[in-house]
Amino acid sequence: MSDTPYQEINFDGLVGPTHNYAGLAHGNVASMRHGGLASNPREAALQGLDKMKSLADLGYAQGILLPQQRPDLGALRDLGFTGSNAQVLKAASEQAPQLLRAVCSASSMWTANAATVTPSRDSGDGRVHFTPANLQSSFHRYLEPATTGRILGAIFADDAHFAHHPALPATPAFSDEGAANHTRLCDGHGGPGVHLYVYGRQAFGGDGVEPRRYPARQTLEASQAVARQHGLSEDQVVFAQQHPEAIDAGVFHNDVIAVGNGPVLFYHELAFRDEEAVLDEIRAKLSTPLIPIRVPLEAVSLEDAVSSYLFNSQLLSNDDGSMTLVVPGECQENEAVWNALQNAILAGPNPIGEVLVKDVKQSMRNGGGPACLRLRVVLSDAERAALSGRVMMTDQLHGELGDWVKRHYRDSLTPADLADPQLAEETLAALDELTRLLKVGNVYAFQR
């Protein structure tokens, strides 16, 4: 929503046809709570499309990223299941039902985990840099990076403008969960940025202060490696440890406890292990005064922050210098959270002038709010013109994608349904049509 040469585009993940509640994500409280329930893939996809369309209608640049190929039958075959597709699915459902659930996960809808992105304004070579997250912390997400890399490579294909790196080694030492643990702070999208990387633990060294109940999914070493890949210098980066208590309360990524945009950092008191040191370093490196908006623990508990996803919100820039905060409906339903929003944000002084409430319940029940659903990419006018495919939201594309969803998606899906070979056939047919509709080429394994 800007006339400047640089603009932030939010690329939301299109919810896949196998959207289900399998409860796969250890440490994601909502995902674990709703595991085993029936989902509604059609409603989930339409909710996501409506969110994208509503923001595009308000003037915000809105892009689309494709879902993964699911079920991932190749992964099951790699794990020793043989025979036809139907035989592979039947054997997996009988012998290893948790594996079947994993290879059917639609978690790629949360594109905040797809990659880490550095705009050309900041990178070492003046191109936009992408590193797909290895997501090695969980098997169902570890399956994503190869296809994610192909999708990003198909959309951001012009080597003159875009640089693509391999995912980091898929080992615990370089555990990387992407942009969900990365925030770029700046005066404006076209100005120089400071990159805040948030990690949960150190693989080599450290003082041993880590979460005890749930795993820390991002390492310092992974964040440092991504910053090196993208050519960022020491004065452009801040590495901050996430508060262990927050992780143990279910804050599995930093974007569940903090969100930043421009010079604004909206965060919970327990977002960072050393809050003051983090703020001081940002202030020292940022070219414009930092505007911190702090929500104290006494106003919003960690439990309420996680259940409402208050901080897993989108913070968007407007042409007049103000900002809009897009929150899930669960924030409005929680009195303490809604009061904190009024007191901390709308009472100012800060640029946030409006709070928009969006219904993304199907995503929320699986553990992802508005911020999880989008990958932020800052592009110049020339870089935007170099995009490939039909991936920018328009009225026409919204209508075509809505029709596509209604033709191909089921309105109810239980974990038991995942063994249905007809579901696999439906999904492959849908994805094959989607690649033609969006004109991105053959990005899926079954097409290659």
XYZ file of C-alpha atoms in Angstrom:
448
model
C 0.000 0.000 0.000
C 2.697 2.430 -1.051
C 3.814 4.551 -3.981
C 7.501 4.168 -3.081
C 9.800 2.093 -5.330
C 9.879 -0.642 -2.665
C 6.795 -2.457 -1.449
C 6.195 -5.348 0.900
C 4.176 -8.189 -0.611
C 2.630 -10.791 1.667
C 2.692 -14.192 -0.030
C 0.070 -16.309 1.713
C 0.077 -20.070 1.536
C -2.898 -21.628 -0.203
C -4.334 -24.301 2.096
C -3.938 -27.753 0.557
C -6.696 -30.331 -0.099
C -5.468 -32.634 2.709
C -5.825 -30.039 5.496
C -6.429 -32.164 8.584
C -6.060 -32.140 12.348
C -3.430 -34.756 13.063
C -1.852 -33.066 16.103
C 1.644 -33.487 14.704
C 3.415 -30.411 16.082
C 4.894 -31.036 19.529
C 4.988 -27.726 21.374
C 2.159 -26.245 19.298
C -0.639 -26.213 21.851
C -3.504 -25.642 19.408
C -2.293 -28.359 17.063
C -2.042 -30.885 19.886
C -5.421 -29.872 21.381
C -7.348 -30.406 18.146
C -5.560 -33.567 16.996
C -7.961 -36.220 15.707
C -10.910 -33.917 15.024
C -12.570 -33.592 11.631
C -11.322 -30.671 9.534
C -12.956 -28.818 6.663
C -10.358 -28.356 3.896
C -12.778 -26.451 1.651
C -13.644 -23.940 4.365
C -9.984 -23.562 5.331
C -8.911 -22.777 1.778
C -11.775 -20.360 1.221
C -11.041 -18.602 4.531
C -7.445 -18.149 3.421
C -8.464 -16.839 0.005
C -10.955 -14.430 1.555
C -8.274 -13.095 3.896
C -5.947 -12.503 0.930
C -8.708 -10.869 -1.124
C -9.852 -8.578 1.681
C -6.319 -7.252 2.185
C -5.801 -6.848 -1.558
C -9.070 -4.901 -1.694
C -7.663 -2.520 0.929
C -4.653 -1.860 -1.291
C -2.083 -4.171 0.255
C 0.013 -6.141 -2.229
C -0.961 -9.786 -1.861
C 0.660 -12.841 -3.423
C -0.001 -16.586 -3.336
C 2.263 -19.579 -2.708
C 1.210 -23.052 -3.772
C 0.619 -25.940 -1.333
C 2.801 -29.043 -1.192
C 2.071 -32.331 -2.916
C 0.216 -34.432 -0.366
C 0.080 -37.250 0.394
C 3.814 -37.537 -0.173
C 3.792 -41.080 -1.514
C 7.468 -40.824 -2.407
C 8.310 -40.354 1.261
C 6.349 -43.477 2.174
C 8.151 -45.458 -0.515
C 11.489 -44.174 0.782
C 10.457 -45.579 4.160
C 9.929 -49.057 2.744
C 6.270 -49.204 1.711
C 5.793 -50.793 -1.708
C 3.125 -51.524 -4.271
C 0.498 -49.380 -5.912
C -0.528 -46.069 -4.405
C -3.538 -47.737 -2.807
C -1.374 -50.523 -1.376
C 1.157 -48.049 0.007
C -1.568 -46.003 1.709
C -3.273 -49.097 3.151
C -0.029 -50.509 4.531
C 0.984 -47.188 6.056
C -2.421 -46.728 7.685
C -2.202 -50.188 9.260
C 1.479 -50.317 10.169
C 2.432 -46.681 10.804
C -0.623 -44.413 10.956
C 1.404 -41.523 12.362
C 3.628 -41.614 9.266
C 0.565 -41.476 7.047
C -0.682 -38.433 8.923
C 2.709 -36.786 8.529
C 2.902 -37.258 4.761
C -0.619 -35.820 4.408
C 0.041 -32.681 6.458
C -1.047 -29.380 4.905
C 1.308 -27.410 7.161
C 2.915 -25.666 4.175
C -0.017 -23.221 4.365
C 2.076 -21.480 7.046
C 4.494 -19.826 4.657
C 6.163 -17.856 7.446
C 8.139 -21.096 7.754
C 8.791 -21.469 4.028
C 11.991 -19.447 3.909
C 13.950 -16.471 5.165
C 14.017 -13.530 2.758
C 16.400 -10.575 2.547
C 15.445 -7.657 0.270
C 17.861 -6.331 -2.317
C 18.156 -3.078 -0.346
C 20.077 -4.970 2.360
C 21.736 -7.967 0.689
C 25.384 -8.167 -0.205
C 24.880 -8.291 -3.985
C 21.760 -6.171 -4.485
C 19.442 -9.089 -5.213
C 16.552 -10.533 -3.189
C 17.817 -13.612 -1.346
C 15.818 -16.717 -0.372
C 16.808 -19.626 1.874
C 14.150 -22.340 2.284
C 13.871 -23.410 5.924
C 15.033 -26.971 6.567
C 12.249 -27.520 9.158
C 14.174 -30.487 10.506
C 12.495 -30.302 13.919
C 9.496 -32.348 12.718
C 9.236 -35.031 10.073
C 6.044 -33.721 8.470
C 7.685 -30.339 7.819
C 11.099 -31.732 6.917
C 9.372 -33.030 3.777
C 8.690 -29.484 2.526
C 11.968 -27.692 1.624
C 12.686 -29.326 -1.742
C 9.263 -28.443 -3.150
C 9.346 -25.043 -1.445
C 12.615 -24.308 -3.232
C 11.099 -25.256 -6.601
C 8.018 -23.083 -5.997
C 10.087 -20.073 -4.958
C 12.446 -20.666 -7.866
C 9.530 -20.774 -10.323
C 7.987 -17.519 -9.078
C 11.214 -15.608 -8.413
C 12.999 -16.965 -11.450
C 14.999 -14.018 -12.805
C 18.644 -14.458 -11.758
C 19.273 -10.772 -12.306
C 16.969 -9.970 -9.412
C 16.688 -13.091 -7.250
C 19.196 -15.423 -5.551
C 18.228 -18.835 -4.182
C 20.252 -20.726 -1.578
C 19.959 -24.346 -0.502
C 18.318 -25.137 2.791
C 20.787 -25.485 5.647
C 21.980 -29.002 6.589
C 19.039 -30.829 8.149
C 20.705 -31.492 11.481
C 19.787 -30.290 15.002
C 22.765 -27.914 14.975
C 21.277 -25.930 12.074
C 17.598 -26.228 12.893
C 15.899 -23.481 10.888
C 12.216 -22.506 10.881
C 12.427 -19.576 8.478
C 10.868 -16.139 8.633
C 8.773 -17.033 11.687
C 11.960 -16.301 13.647
C 13.081 -13.285 11.605
C 11.914 -9.669 11.583
C 13.221 -6.794 9.469
C 13.030 -3.406 11.177
C 13.517 -0.187 9.180
C 12.307 3.353 8.635
C 10.484 2.412 5.429
C 10.569 -0.690 3.232
C 13.024 1.006 0.879
C 15.356 2.149 3.641
C 18.195 0.189 5.248
C 17.016 -2.566 7.537
C 18.139 -4.244 10.737
C 17.430 -7.965 10.754
C 16.297 -9.404 14.076
C 16.959 -13.145 14.200
C 15.460 -14.941 17.205
C 16.722 -18.344 18.301
C 15.851 -20.760 21.080
C 19.177 -22.433 21.724
C 22.820 -22.623 20.765
C 24.139 -25.857 19.275
C 27.785 -25.155 20.059
C 28.516 -23.585 23.418
C 26.046 -21.380 25.205
C 25.170 -21.367 28.889
C 22.562 -24.134 28.799
C 19.583 -21.867 29.500
C 16.995 -23.460 27.255
C 13.353 -24.556 27.383
C 12.698 -27.781 29.295
C 9.188 -28.764 28.279
C 9.133 -28.132 24.533
C 11.943 -28.093 21.964
C 13.630 -24.929 20.737
C 13.235 -25.131 16.965
C 15.730 -22.438 15.908
C 19.454 -22.387 16.666
C 21.748 -19.405 16.771
C 24.013 -21.182 14.323
C 21.213 -21.534 11.758
C 20.339 -17.845 11.983
C 23.981 -16.853 11.613
C 24.368 -19.100 8.559
C 21.344 -17.586 6.799
C 22.637 -14.080 7.482
C 25.987 -15.063 5.924
C 24.286 -16.588 2.882
C 22.473 -13.313 2.287
C 25.566 -11.160 2.650
C 24.450 -9.271 5.756
C 27.091 -7.499 7.825
C 27.405 -7.354 11.599
C 25.881 -3.883 11.797
C 22.750 -5.141 9.987
C 21.881 -8.032 12.318
C 20.755 -8.628 15.891
C 20.678 -12.175 17.275
C 18.332 -12.519 20.243
C 17.495 -15.550 22.358
C 13.813 -16.280 22.800
C 12.675 -16.500 26.402
C 12.694 -20.189 27.463
C 9.549 -19.705 29.534
C 7.703 -18.564 26.424
C 8.745 -21.639 24.443
C 7.652 -23.895 27.304
C 4.263 -22.135 27.288
C 3.754 -23.051 23.611
C 5.477 -20.137 21.862
C 7.163 -22.370 19.300
C 8.212 -19.471 17.012
C 9.038 -15.858 17.725
C 6.089 -14.724 15.589
C 3.773 -16.130 18.254
C 5.108 -13.600 20.800
C 6.331 -10.617 18.730
C 5.719 -8.885 15.396
C 7.559 -5.988 13.800
C 7.056 -3.664 10.861
C 8.998 -0.564 9.902
C 10.356 0.871 13.170
C 7.610 -0.738 15.307
C 8.222 -3.815 17.461
C 5.048 -5.116 19.142
C 6.066 -7.742 21.676
C 5.274 -9.481 24.953
C 7.327 -8.910 28.070
C 8.603 -12.516 27.887
C 9.434 -12.517 24.171
C 13.190 -12.247 24.698
C 15.480 -13.677 27.323
C 17.337 -10.344 27.698
C 14.764 -7.768 26.686
C 16.749 -4.607 27.408
C 19.932 -5.824 25.711
C 17.955 -6.732 22.579
C 16.242 -3.345 22.425
C 19.508 -1.495 23.052
C 21.273 -3.310 20.204
C 18.389 -2.650 17.812
C 18.421 1.029 18.739
C 22.166 1.223 18.172
C 21.916 -0.270 14.677
C 18.589 1.062 13.401
C 18.743 4.203 11.266
C 15.522 5.555 12.774
C 14.160 5.600 16.346
C 12.729 2.256 17.436
C 9.073 2.287 18.513
C 8.645 -0.560 20.995
C 5.116 -1.527 22.050
C 5.449 -3.760 25.096
C 2.608 -5.851 26.508
C 3.336 -6.765 30.139
C 2.733 -10.207 31.593
C 0.219 -8.771 34.052
C -1.927 -7.592 31.118
C -1.709 -10.729 28.954
C -0.562 -14.083 30.273
C 1.520 -16.383 28.130
C -1.448 -18.752 28.034
C -3.701 -16.011 26.641
C -1.029 -14.871 24.183
C -0.798 -18.410 22.808
C -4.524 -19.201 22.759
C -5.463 -15.905 21.079
C -2.379 -15.555 18.852
C -2.381 -11.850 19.667
C 1.179 -11.434 18.409
C 0.761 -13.773 15.438
C -0.810 -10.823 13.668
C 0.056 -8.983 10.484
C 1.358 -5.450 10.926
C 0.924 -3.567 7.653
C 2.090 -0.135 6.454
C -0.342 2.413 5.028
C 0.362 5.251 2.603
C -0.286 7.917 5.239
C 2.425 6.551 7.564
C -0.013 4.746 9.844
C -0.167 0.967 10.322
C -2.931 -1.627 10.490
C -2.814 -4.696 12.737
C -4.621 -7.773 11.398
C -5.571 -10.122 14.247
C -7.448 -13.437 14.411
C -11.016 -13.443 15.736
C -9.848 -15.230 18.867
C -8.340 -11.943 20.090
C -11.774 -10.317 20.165
C -13.178 -13.284 22.072
C -10.618 -12.951 24.899
C -11.458 -9.986 27.151
C -7.943 -9.584 28.585
C -6.368 -9.681 25.134
C -8.898 -7.301 23.603
C -8.425 -4.833 26.457
C -4.652 -5.051 26.083
C -5.007 -4.277 22.383
C -6.947 -1.123 23.152
C -4.569 -0.044 25.909
C -1.243 -0.889 24.294
C -1.974 -0.040 20.673
C -4.952 2.129 19.991
C -4.151 4.382 22.966
C -0.742 5.141 21.378
C 1.515 6.901 20.890
C 2.478 4.707 17.943
C 1.619 4.465 14.219
C -0.970 1.674 14.644
C -4.308 3.293 13.942
C -6.545 0.349 13.127
C -7.128 -3.255 14.178
C -8.761 -5.580 11.633
C -10.247 -8.878 12.801
C -10.092 -11.853 10.416
C -11.642 -15.310 10.722
C -8.989 -17.980 10.140
C -10.381 -20.572 12.554
C -9.471 -23.613 10.437
C -5.827 -22.509 10.510
C -5.974 -21.445 14.159
C -7.187 -24.865 15.283
C -4.087 -26.363 13.715
C -1.823 -23.789 15.357
C -1.393 -20.936 12.855
C -2.712 -17.372 12.870
C -2.624 -14.587 10.248
C 1.153 -14.110 10.475
C 1.860 -17.825 10.060
C -0.022 -17.776 6.764
C 2.231 -15.261 5.004
C 5.811 -14.837 3.814
C 6.877 -11.185 3.645
C 8.859 -10.224 0.541
C 9.999 -6.626 -0.045
C 10.399 -5.906 -3.763
C 11.323 -2.930 -5.900
C 9.127 -2.028 -8.858
C 11.575 -3.749 -11.206
C 11.678 -6.890 -9.054
C 7.910 -7.076 -8.913
C 7.770 -6.745 -12.694
C 10.176 -9.706 -12.922
C 7.848 -12.104 -11.067
C 6.760 -15.189 -12.992
C 3.319 -16.797 -13.024
C -0.108 -15.527 -11.975
C 0.582 -15.216 -8.262
C -0.662 -11.720 -7.413
C -4.198 -11.609 -6.005
C -6.822 -9.989 -8.220
C -10.606 -10.175 -8.348
C -10.406 -12.559 -11.286
C -7.817 -14.836 -9.703
C -9.749 -14.931 -6.428
C -12.817 -16.078 -8.316
C -10.928 -18.717 -10.288
C -9.199 -20.091 -7.189
C -12.469 -20.142 -5.262
C -14.088 -22.181 -8.042
C -11.060 -24.484 -8.118
C -11.340 -25.099 -4.372
C -15.061 -25.812 -4.573
C -14.475 -28.361 -7.344
C -11.618 -30.239 -5.717
C -11.759 -29.912 -1.919
C -13.755 -31.994 0.522
C -15.823 -30.335 3.228
C -14.850 -32.871 5.892
C -11.690 -34.850 6.492
C -10.762 -37.063 9.434
C -7.410 -38.774 10.031
C -9.048 -42.063 8.989
C -9.865 -40.583 5.570
C -6.186 -40.077 4.777
C -5.834 -43.732 3.723
C -8.448 -43.297 1.001
C -6.629 -43.719 -2.359
C -9.329 -41.602 -3.985
C -8.187 -38.651 -1.847
C -4.680 -39.000 -3.272
C -6.035 -39.050 -6.823
C -8.236 -36.016 -6.133
C -5.297 -34.094 -4.699
C -2.899 -34.794 -7.564
C -5.537 -33.797 -10.108
C -6.215 -30.584 -8.190
C -2.546 -29.631 -7.945
C -1.895 -30.391 -11.596
C -4.722 -28.027 -12.531
C -3.448 -25.417 -10.049
C -0.003 -25.203 -11.643
C -1.650 -24.499 -15.000
C -4.008 -21.947 -13.480
C -1.131 -20.070 -11.814
C 1.268 -20.655 -14.740
C 4.229 -21.735 -12.612
C 5.293 -24.828 -14.526
C 5.856 -28.337 -13.194
C 6.904 -27.762 -9.579
C 5.611 -31.042 -8.129
C 7.451 -34.356 -8.043
C 4.594 -36.207 -9.778
C 4.842 -33.777 -12.709
C 8.570 -34.156 -13.206
